[in-house]
C-alpha atoms as one frame of an Amber mdcrd trajectory, in Angstrom:
protein
   0.000   0.000   0.000   1.279   3.489  -0.906   0.925   6.528   1.365   0.600
  10.237   0.923   2.940  12.401   2.973   1.770  12.568   6.578   1.144  15.918
   8.265   3.993  16.998  10.483   3.796  15.678  13.986   3.371  18.176  16.780
   6.518  19.713  18.168   5.605  18.499  21.663   5.211  14.907  20.549   8.529
  15.037  18.700  10.282  16.483  21.743   8.860  13.720  23.976   9.975  11.003
  21.568  13.430  12.542  21.265  13.697  12.750  25.053  12.781   9.064  25.340
  15.401   8.088  22.769  18.039  10.265  24.449  17.283   8.760  27.869  17.671
   5.238  26.505  20.960   6.152  24.815  22.414   7.630  28.011  21.278   4.707
  30.155  22.580   2.176  27.634  26.010   3.818  27.602  26.122   3.767  31.403
  25.129   0.100  31.531  27.552  -0.686  28.715  30.410   0.630  30.858  29.274
  -1.707  33.624  29.310  -4.652  31.207  33.028  -4.048  30.659  33.611  -4.871
  34.347  32.228  -8.403  34.061  34.509 -11.309  34.994  34.332 -14.987  34.117
  34.239 -17.856  36.606  33.623 -21.145  34.810  35.017 -23.357  37.573  33.211
 -26.392  38.914  33.305 -24.817  42.384  31.174 -21.934  41.064  28.387 -24.471
  40.485  28.421 -25.750  44.067  25.345 -25.080  46.221  25.617 -22.318  48.816
  24.972 -24.770  51.628  26.615 -28.091  51.015  27.968 -30.455  53.656  30.185
 -32.019  50.991  31.687 -28.646  50.037  32.190 -27.732  53.702  33.973 -31.018
  54.312  36.141 -30.445  51.232  37.249 -27.084  52.647  38.014 -28.733  55.991
  40.134 -31.415  54.330  41.995 -28.756  52.329  42.631 -26.670  55.443  43.850
 -29.619  57.515  45.860 -31.592  54.973  47.044 -29.042  52.457  46.511 -28.748
  48.724  43.110 -27.935  47.264  43.239 -30.135  44.142  45.357 -32.695  42.312
  46.466 -32.761  38.682  48.126 -35.740  37.016  50.349 -35.730  33.949  51.009
 -39.008  32.189  54.213 -39.148  30.150  54.586 -41.772  27.455  58.009 -43.206
  26.615  60.700 -45.659  27.695  61.041 -44.444  31.288  63.779 -46.708  32.680
  66.625 -45.103  30.728  69.200 -42.610  31.941  68.119 -39.811  29.514  64.436
 -40.274  30.389  65.048 -40.152  34.177  67.287 -37.094  33.766  64.624 -35.359
  31.670  61.905 -36.377  34.132  63.918 -34.784  36.951  64.276 -31.569  34.950
  60.579 -31.520  34.106  59.611 -32.185  37.735  61.677 -29.214  38.906  60.144
 -26.978  36.224  56.608 -27.988  37.179  57.360 -27.204  40.831  58.136 -23.644
  39.738  54.734 -23.060  38.074  52.587 -20.568  39.986  49.909 -22.449  41.916
  51.719 -25.812  41.982  52.489 -26.577  45.635  54.067 -30.013  45.396  55.185
 -32.351  42.617  55.798 -36.071  42.959  57.324 -38.232  40.263  59.704 -41.172
  40.002  62.532 -38.654  39.564  62.129 -37.149  43.055  60.568 -40.148  44.840
  62.359 -41.584  47.828  63.015 -45.123  48.982  63.250 -46.460  52.534  66.117
 -48.723  53.629  66.800 -50.601  56.839  70.289 -49.907  58.231  70.672 -52.308
  61.156  67.418 -51.189  62.776  67.627 -47.614  61.630  65.380 -46.267  58.894
  67.190 -44.532  56.052  65.318 -42.494  53.458  67.206 -41.609  50.294  66.493
 -40.586  46.707  65.202 -43.398  44.530  67.574 -42.455  41.696  71.118 -41.105
  42.134  72.038 -38.022  40.038  73.541 -40.157  37.254  71.961 -43.622  37.483
  73.691 -46.655  36.041  71.941 -49.632  34.497  72.056 -51.377  37.879  70.595
 -48.283  39.582  67.740 -48.237  37.084  67.073 -51.942  37.664  67.104 -51.504
  41.468  64.758 -48.528  41.279  62.385 -50.415  39.023  62.327 -53.365  41.417
  61.578 -51.026  44.338  58.740 -49.252  42.506  57.190 -52.569  41.551  57.402
 -54.171  45.024  57.158 -51.330  47.578  53.731 -51.068  49.260  53.925 -47.316
  48.659  54.385 -47.370  44.896  53.477 -50.762  43.486  50.678 -51.126  40.975
  51.998 -48.443  38.625  51.480 -45.466  40.925  54.488 -43.549  39.537  55.704
 -45.719  36.645  53.596 -48.227  34.716  54.562 -51.843  35.305  55.649 -52.198
  31.671  57.887 -49.113  32.051  56.245 -47.380  29.072  54.709 -44.430  30.927
  55.194 -42.368  34.088  52.828 -40.328  36.216  53.606 -36.912  37.626  51.259
 -35.961  40.482  50.836 -32.248  41.241  49.122 -30.781  44.273  47.802 -27.363
  43.278  46.187 -24.362  44.912  42.698 -23.027  44.194  43.838 -19.414  44.729
  45.371 -18.979  41.268  44.019 -18.599  37.753  43.285 -22.212  36.771  43.513
 -21.476  33.048  46.884 -19.747  33.373  48.247 -22.517  35.612  47.016 -25.272
  33.270  48.492 -23.505  30.256  51.826 -23.121  32.050  51.860 -26.817  32.974
  51.013 -27.788  29.397  53.827 -25.581  28.122  56.350 -27.309  30.393  55.122
 -30.758  29.353  55.220 -29.853  25.679  58.664 -28.247  25.767  60.455 -30.603
  28.124  58.943 -33.937  27.159  57.146 -33.998  23.823  59.481 -31.676  21.922
  62.456 -33.329  23.561  61.436 -36.469  21.715  60.494 -38.725  24.619  56.807
 -39.221  23.794  53.340 -37.772  24.197  52.005 -36.215  27.409  48.474 -36.177
  28.816  47.127 -33.889  31.541  44.007 -34.287  33.709  42.573 -32.625  36.801
  39.866 -30.274  38.031  41.788 -27.034  37.366  42.318 -28.147  33.769  38.558
 -28.595  33.292  37.961 -25.191  34.913  40.396 -23.579  32.493  38.886 -25.329
  29.467  35.372 -24.242  30.443  36.500 -20.661  30.995  38.236 -20.493  27.608
  35.196 -22.003  25.907  32.839 -19.591  27.669  34.926 -16.556  26.708  34.987
 -17.732  23.084  31.380 -18.847  22.748  29.413 -16.017  24.371  30.166 -13.516
  21.573  30.231 -16.224  18.905  26.879 -17.804  19.724  25.341 -14.389  20.336
  26.530 -13.249  16.903  25.211 -16.341  15.147  21.875 -16.005  16.951  21.606
 -12.324  15.995  22.311 -13.128  12.341  19.733 -15.931  12.199  17.132 -13.778
  13.959  17.862 -10.897  11.580  17.200 -13.156   8.591  13.876 -14.366  10.016
  12.775 -10.807  10.839  13.570  -9.646   7.319  11.622 -12.565   5.824   8.665
 -11.556   7.992   8.587  -7.797   7.353  10.462  -7.633   4.030  12.050  -4.343
   5.144  15.386  -3.444   6.694  13.539  -1.340   9.261  11.441  -4.293  10.356
  14.576  -6.396  10.802  16.735  -3.858  12.631  14.261  -2.272  15.065  13.699
  -5.498  17.079  17.461  -5.978  17.382  17.728  -2.413  18.674  15.436  -3.233
  21.598  17.286  -6.486  22.276  20.633  -4.666  22.310  19.203  -2.394  25.000
  18.118  -5.439  27.012  21.537  -7.066  26.738  23.425  -3.920  27.722  21.164
  -3.161  30.680  21.254  -6.727  32.009  24.988  -7.318  31.552  25.755  -3.810
  32.795  23.735  -4.303  35.965  25.658  -7.498  36.730  28.939  -5.736  36.004
  28.218  -2.802  38.310  27.084  -5.208  41.060  30.325  -7.153  40.768  28.659
 -10.391  39.669  30.482 -13.011  37.605  29.552 -14.900  34.466  29.535 -18.676
  34.864  29.244 -21.745  32.669  25.495 -21.330  32.135  25.860 -17.648  31.249
  26.489 -18.597  27.621  22.751 -19.360  27.407  21.618 -15.887  28.509  22.543
 -13.691  25.485  20.980 -16.152  23.049  17.804 -16.402  25.152  17.514 -12.617
  25.458  18.094 -12.164  21.726  15.515 -14.764  20.774  12.827 -13.855  23.302
  13.292 -10.092  23.175  13.000  -9.871  19.411   9.547 -11.495  19.595   8.141
  -8.519  21.551   8.961  -6.058  18.784   7.905  -8.590  16.151   4.337  -8.579
  17.464   4.202  -4.810  17.937   5.619  -4.069  14.502   3.307  -6.624  12.929
   0.246  -4.827  14.345   1.734  -1.429  13.438   2.218  -2.419   9.791  -1.212
  -4.043   9.745  -2.905  -0.823  10.890  -0.959   1.221   8.361  -1.969  -1.132
   5.563  -5.611  -0.667   6.554  -5.383   3.111   6.138  -4.565   4.306   9.665
  -2.131   7.203  10.058   1.165   6.648  11.817   0.105   7.993  15.208  -3.068
   5.904  15.240  -1.161   2.791  14.137   1.341   3.250  16.968  -1.407   3.838
  19.530  -3.424   0.791  18.397  -0.372  -1.466  18.388   0.595  -0.378  21.887
  -2.942  -0.635  23.266  -4.165  -3.892  21.723  -1.051  -5.920  20.938   0.897
  -4.293  23.747  -1.311  -6.084  26.287  -0.242  -9.474  24.997   3.390  -8.344
  24.802   3.279  -7.033  28.368   1.691 -10.197  29.752   4.028 -12.430  27.774
   7.097 -10.449  28.879   6.070 -10.501  32.535   5.297 -14.227  32.380   8.659
 -15.001  30.780  10.520 -12.890  33.344   8.605 -14.464  36.222   9.405 -17.965
  34.975  13.092 -17.096  34.669  13.106 -15.443  38.085  12.230 -18.796  39.652
  15.905 -19.647  39.129  16.701 -16.966  41.706  15.402 -19.362  44.374  18.126
 -21.853  43.511  20.763 -22.707  46.054  23.374 -22.656  43.273  24.988 -19.312
  42.368  25.418 -20.286  38.718  21.697 -21.034  38.310  20.703 -17.854  40.144
  23.027 -15.851  37.925  21.506 -17.314  34.778  17.968 -16.586  35.957  18.632
 -13.004  37.039  20.730 -12.197  33.968  18.141 -13.565  31.544  15.099 -12.232
  33.395  16.719  -8.788  33.651  17.519  -8.789  29.950  13.979  -9.836  29.019
  12.456  -7.142  31.262  14.760  -4.462  29.845  13.893  -5.557  26.305  10.201
  -5.460  27.217  10.562  -1.871  28.443  12.456  -0.921  25.290   9.787  -2.548
  23.114   6.895  -0.749  24.822   8.603   2.636  25.308  11.615   3.075  23.032
  10.186   1.360  19.930   7.051   3.559  19.748   9.235   6.667  20.229  11.558
   5.636  17.398   8.571   4.844  15.161   7.174   8.268  15.989  10.400   9.972
  14.886  10.816   7.943  11.706   8.894   8.777   8.557   6.149   6.285   7.693
   7.384   3.679   5.228   6.532   4.498   1.630   5.068   1.060   1.166   3.924
  -1.567   3.645   2.796  -5.115   3.098  -0.543  -6.026   4.616   0.203  -9.090
   6.748  -3.378 -10.220   6.066  -3.139  -9.918   2.282  -3.759 -13.070   0.242
  -0.697 -15.209  -0.186   0.912 -18.482   0.779   1.030 -17.683   4.510  -2.505
 -16.288   4.564  -3.774 -19.357   2.697  -1.928 -21.633   5.099  -3.406 -19.881
   8.152  -6.901 -19.993   6.650  -6.488 -23.745   6.117  -5.276 -24.105   9.709
  -8.346 -22.219  10.933 -10.675 -24.534   8.998  -8.803 -27.595  10.262  -8.988
 -26.439  13.907 -12.710 -25.699  13.506 -13.660 -29.039  11.944 -11.250 -31.282
  13.854 -11.319 -29.604  17.257 -12.172 -32.772  19.180  -9.770 -34.914  17.181
  -6.986 -32.449  17.941  -7.752 -32.628  21.667  -7.757 -36.442  21.613  -4.454
 -36.523  19.690  -2.969 -34.128  22.259  -4.075 -36.462  25.043  -2.403 -39.446
  23.362   0.830 -37.489  22.890   0.704 -36.434  26.542   0.375 -40.066  27.668
   3.355 -41.076  25.526   5.383 -38.157  26.893   4.642 -39.161  30.489   5.800
 -42.696  29.651   9.043 -41.298  28.224   9.752 -39.266  31.360   9.896 -42.468
  33.423  12.980 -43.501  31.440  15.017 -40.355  32.098  18.435 -40.859  33.704
  20.204 -37.880  35.335  23.868 -37.224  34.586  25.699 -34.039  35.563  29.250
 -35.395  35.284  31.528 -32.516  34.313  33.603 -34.674  31.960  30.483 -35.200
  29.839  30.254 -31.460  29.160  32.927 -32.047  26.520  32.678 -33.869  23.203
  33.540 -37.563  23.311  36.256 -37.041  20.668  37.770 -33.936  22.286  41.500
 -33.917  23.230  40.530 -33.451  26.878  38.371 -36.595  26.907  41.168 -38.486
  25.128  43.677 -37.436  27.795  41.313 -38.567  30.537  40.845 -41.952  28.902
  44.622 -42.487  28.584  45.359 -41.451  32.179  42.545 -43.538  33.623  43.653
 -46.624  31.707  47.128 -46.326  33.238  46.460 -44.680  36.590  43.101 -46.215
  37.439  41.219 -42.963  37.927  41.223 -39.232  37.346  38.508 -38.197  39.767
  38.868 -38.316  43.519  37.044 -39.384  46.655  38.514 -38.171  49.939  37.476
 -39.852  53.159  37.946 -37.887  56.372  38.468 -40.336  59.224  37.783 -38.973
  62.712  39.008 -41.355  65.411  41.998 -42.704  67.341  44.367 -43.431  64.477
  47.211 -44.478  66.758  45.209 -47.640  67.468  46.661 -50.560  65.441  43.167
 -52.068  65.130  41.857 -48.855  63.564  44.802 -48.752  61.164  44.223 -52.389
  60.215  40.557 -51.574  59.579  41.640 -48.648  57.394  43.857 -50.949  55.359
  41.015 -53.459  55.064  38.790 -50.647  53.863  41.289 -49.710  51.165  41.686
 -53.301  50.018  37.928 -53.752  49.754  37.526 -50.441  47.925  40.296 -51.343
  45.487  38.131 -54.226  44.294  35.239 -51.944  43.301  34.801 -51.519  39.553
  35.763 -47.940  38.711  38.223 -47.439  41.587  41.976 -47.010  41.095  44.753
 -46.437  43.622  44.047 -45.751  47.280  46.475 -44.097  49.696  46.358 -43.342
  53.422  48.541 -43.220  56.516  48.040 -47.002  56.717  49.706 -47.300  53.303
  52.671 -45.242  54.497  52.979 -47.197  57.759  52.865 -50.529  55.975  55.723
 -49.358  53.758  57.782 -48.294  56.789  57.074 -51.531  58.669  57.918 -53.622
  55.621  61.258 -51.853  55.286  62.161 -52.333  58.946  60.910 -55.892  59.465
  60.389 -57.453  56.043  56.746 -58.187  56.977  54.020 -56.814  54.696  51.932
 -55.797  57.689  51.238 -52.927  60.088  52.827 -52.244  63.505  51.193 -54.393
  66.179  51.159 -51.910  69.097  50.584 -48.208  69.670  54.225 -47.855  70.689
  55.424 -49.375  67.428  53.082 -47.094  65.460  54.466 -43.999  67.192  58.069
 -45.186  66.909  57.933 -45.998  63.218  56.193 -42.719  62.359  58.849 -40.833
  64.346  61.663 -42.687  62.584  60.224 -41.805  59.203  59.672 -38.159  60.039
  63.230 -37.856  61.352  64.696 -39.573  58.309  62.404 -38.579  55.449  59.858
 -35.998  54.390  57.425 -35.171  57.237  54.922 -33.987  54.614  54.380 -37.601
  53.550  52.840 -38.158  56.994  51.113 -34.773  57.421  49.315 -35.298  54.096
  47.383 -38.163  55.675  47.464 -37.746  59.470  47.271 -34.869  61.946  49.830
 -34.495  64.732  47.398 -35.665  67.400  46.467 -38.728  65.296  42.774 -37.816
  65.555  42.086 -37.012  61.890  43.246 -39.054  58.932  42.596 -38.928  55.199
  42.081 -41.726  52.700  42.611 -40.718  49.084  40.714 -42.829  46.518  41.101
 -42.413  42.753  37.934 -43.088  40.711  37.129 -43.019  37.037  35.370 -39.952
  35.632  32.072 -41.553  34.719  28.433 -40.550  34.566  26.902 -39.526  37.876
  24.824 -42.720  37.850  28.065 -44.732  37.883  29.533 -42.359  40.475  26.552
 -43.009  42.758  27.045 -46.746  42.416  30.758 -46.390  43.218  30.044 -44.140
  46.206  27.381 -46.516  47.516  29.885 -49.387  47.469  32.638 -47.235  49.020
  30.353 -46.149  51.851  29.236 -49.746  52.432  32.878 -50.822  52.595  33.629
 -48.026  55.051  30.722 -48.976  57.319  31.781 -52.624  57.324  35.441 -51.949
  58.166  36.769 -48.745  59.656  33.304 -47.385  60.446  33.296 -49.225  63.774
  36.443 -47.368  64.870  35.873 -43.855  63.552  33.398 -41.407  62.119  33.675
 -41.127  58.309  32.990 -38.179  56.034  33.100 -38.326  52.234  34.076 -35.526
  49.886  36.296 -34.952  46.832  35.559 -34.130  43.218  33.322 -37.184  42.765
  31.137 -36.262  45.729  31.046 -32.600  44.695  29.587 -33.538  41.316  26.907
 -35.622  43.030  26.099 -32.662  45.301  25.660 -30.469  42.216  23.261 -33.001
  40.716  21.211 -33.217  43.923  20.899 -29.430  44.026  19.909 -29.295  40.353
  17.208 -31.927  40.844  15.775 -29.837  43.673  15.892 -26.702  41.509  14.294
 -28.590  38.614  11.166 -29.482  40.581  10.925 -26.101  42.318  11.480 -23.855
  39.297   9.262 -25.838  36.915   6.270 -26.041  39.262   6.582 -22.418  40.359
   7.013 -21.227  36.763   3.767 -22.928  35.749   1.866 -21.283  38.610   3.316
 -17.830  37.914   2.633 -17.994  34.185  -0.992 -18.997  34.776  -1.434 -16.141
  37.259   0.169 -13.546  34.982  -1.666 -14.784  31.894  -4.854 -14.220  33.916
  -4.199 -10.489  33.503  -6.134 -10.871  30.241  -9.089 -10.675  32.643  -9.891
 -14.373  32.469  -8.363 -17.150  34.549 -10.054 -19.672  32.274  -8.364 -18.102
  29.263  -4.986 -18.349  31.025  -5.478 -22.057  31.779  -6.565 -22.799  28.208
  -3.585 -20.871  26.841  -1.010 -22.746  28.880  -2.334 -26.150  27.751  -0.366
 -25.912  24.521   2.763 -24.997  26.422   2.424 -27.776  28.999   1.982 -30.382
  26.278   5.184 -29.188  24.644   7.104 -29.296  27.918   5.888 -32.844  28.508
   6.992 -33.813  25.000  10.420 -32.311  25.717  11.043 -34.497  28.718   9.462
 -37.492  27.037  12.040 -37.117  24.270  14.827 -37.188  26.859  13.666 -40.590
  28.010  12.967 -42.110  24.590  16.204 -40.881  23.003  18.440 -41.532  26.018
  19.325 -37.861  26.520  20.468 -37.394  30.141  18.915 -34.949  32.554  21.980
 -32.721  32.945  23.033 -29.214  33.874  21.036 -27.582  31.065  18.112 -29.941
  30.535  17.163 -29.695  34.214  16.570 -25.986  33.585  14.797 -26.651  30.305
  11.263 -26.811  31.683  11.166 -23.461  33.481  13.124 -21.822  30.650  10.701
 -23.180  28.053   7.643 -22.259  30.157   8.746 -18.649  30.006  10.173 -18.508
  26.495   7.224 -20.350  24.975   4.490 -18.168  26.446   3.811 -16.367  23.163
   0.604 -18.370  22.673  -1.067 -15.681  24.816  -1.013 -13.369  21.783  -3.524
 -15.575  19.963  -5.784 -15.712  23.015  -5.683 -11.928  23.408  -6.509 -11.446
  19.712  -9.329 -14.005  19.889 -10.848 -12.261  22.907 -10.550  -8.912  21.101
 -12.526 -10.339  18.168 -15.155 -11.771  20.526 -15.566  -8.349  22.127 -16.360
  -7.021  18.649 -19.273  -9.445  18.466 -17.915 -12.103  16.157 -19.008 -15.691
  16.864 -16.284 -18.009  18.222 -15.427 -19.704  14.906 -15.205 -16.431  13.002
 -13.295 -14.778  15.859 -10.712 -17.568  15.871 -10.408 -17.409  12.096  -9.709
 -13.667  12.262  -7.275 -14.144  15.170  -5.344 -16.795  13.256  -5.376 -14.632
  10.127  -3.713 -11.711  11.940  -1.856 -12.950  15.037  -1.188 -16.324  13.455
   1.434 -14.826  11.180   3.231 -13.228  14.121   3.079 -16.488  16.092   4.419
 -18.390  13.106   7.355 -16.057  12.672   7.888 -15.817  16.435   8.345 -19.600
  16.515  10.700 -19.472  13.532  12.637 -16.525  14.983  12.980 -18.041  18.450
  13.859 -21.409  16.944  16.533 -19.821  14.740  17.978 -17.954  17.748  18.218
 -21.026  19.970  19.535 -23.076  17.075  22.728 -21.011  17.398  23.492 -23.019
  20.541  23.939 -26.112  18.384  27.364 -24.716  17.465  28.494 -24.789  21.123
  31.393 -27.009  22.205  29.605 -27.654  25.526  27.453 -30.762  25.151  24.714
 -29.573  27.590  24.452 -26.178  25.870  24.295 -27.835  22.450  21.588 -30.210
  23.689  19.666 -27.318  25.228  19.816 -25.412  21.939  18.398 -28.369  20.021
  15.633 -28.967  22.551  14.737 -25.265  22.830  14.509 -24.995  19.045  12.180
 -28.002  19.137  10.212 -26.408  21.970   9.507 -23.052  20.372   8.567 -24.646
  17.052   6.349 -27.136  18.896   4.720 -24.359  20.894   4.088 -22.526  17.627
   2.501 -25.642  16.149   0.395 -26.240  19.260  -0.585 -22.549  19.360  -1.946
 -22.771  15.816  -3.768 -26.093  16.320  -4.319 -27.203  19.902  -4.978 -23.716
  21.294  -7.664 -22.815  18.697  -9.329 -26.181  19.269  -9.240 -25.689  23.061
 -10.631 -22.142  22.753 -13.495 -23.310  20.534 -14.389 -26.028  23.050 -13.573
 -24.491  26.473 -13.472 -20.726  25.842 -16.364 -19.960  23.544 -17.531 -17.044
  25.642 -14.608 -15.426  27.455 -15.264 -12.568  29.824 -16.195  -9.398  27.942
 -17.502 -11.189  24.860 -20.226  -9.353  22.952 -23.229 -11.093  21.419 -22.594
 -12.139  17.836 -23.979  -9.654  15.309 -24.836  -9.937  11.657 -22.132  -7.450
  10.711 -19.495  -8.825  13.015 -17.514 -10.361  10.215 -16.988  -7.035   8.508
 -13.450  -5.716   8.630 -13.144  -3.250  11.564
C-alpha cells in the first residue's frame, strides 16, 4: 500500500519522543560501561550449592591436609633409561616452579626407605647419574614397595610415568594449566620422549573458561544473524529487521551492565543468557511491529497505528514479557549461584527488552517517517492461505486435535519415566575432544582421574583402627571404577615392611608412634602430614575413581560407603568428599531446583496470563505450552538424553520462552468483544496474530539453534531442545490452542453477542 505524505507531527510529541530516545541512549552507555567490568568464573566450584555439607567437608580437608586439588600428567616413553630419568627430573623441577603448583611427585624425586641395622634410612630413589644397575634396582623397588606398586608412579611395563601435582585453588586455573602444558610440551614432547596427557579439576575449569569466553560472543553473533534473517523474511524491510534488534541490544546492555556494576560473575550457564535474550526479546517487537504495519496497511495514520499497536497488541506483549521474566526469576530461588546468575541475567535482559519494546520502539517509530510502502500481513498469499487452512482444520477437527494431544501427553509421560540424570563434568565435553582423550589415557594407566577423599575422625594411633583402614582400602580397590588408594596405613605398611620385612602394620601403639617418628626424622614429614594430623585424631584416605556418569559415580560411592561402614566405620566417624562427591552434590541441588522452578514457573505464568481478565483463558492458553514441555522431557527418556546441567533448567526456561501463545488468546478475545461468533473470531485471530506467532516460533527457533554450534554438550543439547520447543509451541498454538478455545473458551469474559455485521473488517 502506498501513502501520501503525513502531516507533520506536533513539536511536543517530537520532543517527547526525542527525550525518550536520548534517555535510553544515556542509560545504555552507562550500563555498557558496567558490562566491561564483568569477569568470568567457569570453575566447577562456582556451580556448588551455597549450603553443602560435601563442600564444607572439602574445605576442611583442604585446610587440615594441604593442597586444594590434584592434577596428574602421564608421560609416554621408555622411562627406565638414563636420559628419560634425567629429563623427568628436569621436568619435575620446572613444574614445581609453576605458579599455583604446591608439590610435585614423580619417580625422579621419589624416595626409597632402607633398613640400616634397625635404623630407617630415606634416600632418593635415583642417584644423580643412574647406572643400568641403579635403574634396575629402582624399578624393582617401585614394583614391590607397598607405597608405589601397581603403577602409581611408573607403569609396570615401564612405558609411561605419572607426575602428580598438588595445586592451589587461589590462582588462575587457566593460566596454571596452560603453564603446565607448556612445560610438558617443551620438556617432554618436543624433547622427543613421547606424548604427554594432563588431567585434573583445574584443567577442566580452564577449558570451560576459555570455551565460555569464546562462545558467548560467537553464539550471540550467530543467533543475531539468524534472527535478523527471520525478521527480514517476515517484514520484508530493513527497518522491520533492525528495530527489534535495537530493543534487544538495549536489554543485553542493561542486564549485563547491571551485573557488572554489582560485581557479579559470568559462569558456565551464562552462555545461554545472550541467546535467550536475543531470541525472546526480538519477539516482543515482532508482534508490535506486525500490528503497526497491519494498521498502516488498513489506512490508519502513523500515530493511530502506533497507539493501536501499543494498546491492543501491547497487552499481549506485556503479559508475555512478565510471564517469561517471572518464569526465569524462579531460578533466583536456587541454592546454586550459577543457576541464580543465569535466571537473574536472563530475566533482567527480558524485562529491559520489554521496556524498550513498549517505550523506546514507539518513540523511534514516531520519529521515523512512515514507510513508503507496507505489506498487509493479512493480504492473500501463501502464509494467509496456510493460516486460513489451519483455521478450517482447527474448527472441523477440534475434538480430534484434543484427543491426539491427550495421546501425545500419555506417551510423553511414559518417556519421562525412562530419564536418567547425569551431571558429570567430563560429559560437558565432546567424546572425541582432546581433553576426553587425555582422561581416557590417564585412567587406563592410573586407574582414575577423579577423587574421593574420606575424612576419618578417630583414634588413628590404634593398630586395630589402622588395620581396619587398610582393610577398607583393600575392599575399595576391588570396586569396579576405583583405582589407587592411599592413606597413613599405606605409608605405615611401607615403613614396617622396610624395617621388618613383613608386609603388615605395627602391632602396638608404641610401634606405630616409633615408626612414624623414625620416618619423620629420616624422610619428608609432609608424607605423613598429608594423611594424618599431629594428634592422630584425623586421617585422610585418598581414593582415585574413574570420571564416569553420575549414575556410575553413585554406584561407586554406595559401594565405598558400604565398605567403610563394614570396616573402619566401627572405629571412627567417616565423612566423604572430593571431586566425585562434589559432582553428586551439584546433581542433587539441580534436581531440587528442577522441581521447584518448573512447578513455580507454571503457577506464575498462569497467574500472569490471567491479567487478560480471564483465569479460564490463562489455563486454556497454557495447555499448549504444557503439552510441549511434557513432549520435551518425554524425548529425553525415549532418546536416552540425560537430565543434565542444562536440561534440568529446560522446563522453566521453556515455560517462560514459549508463552507467546497468549497473543492468539488476546486477539481471539478482542474479536469476541467485537461481536464475532467463536469460529469467526478464531479465524480472524489466526489470520492476523497467526502470522506473528508463526514467525515468532521461527525466529525463536533460529535464535536457539545457534546453541547447536556450542562445544559444551549440555548447551548444544539445550539449543536443540529449545529450538524443538519453540517450534512445537508454535505448532500447538496454531492447532491445539484454537481447538481448546473453541471447546472451552467460547464465551470469554467481555464477549459481545454475535452480530450480523461482526464479520466485517473493523
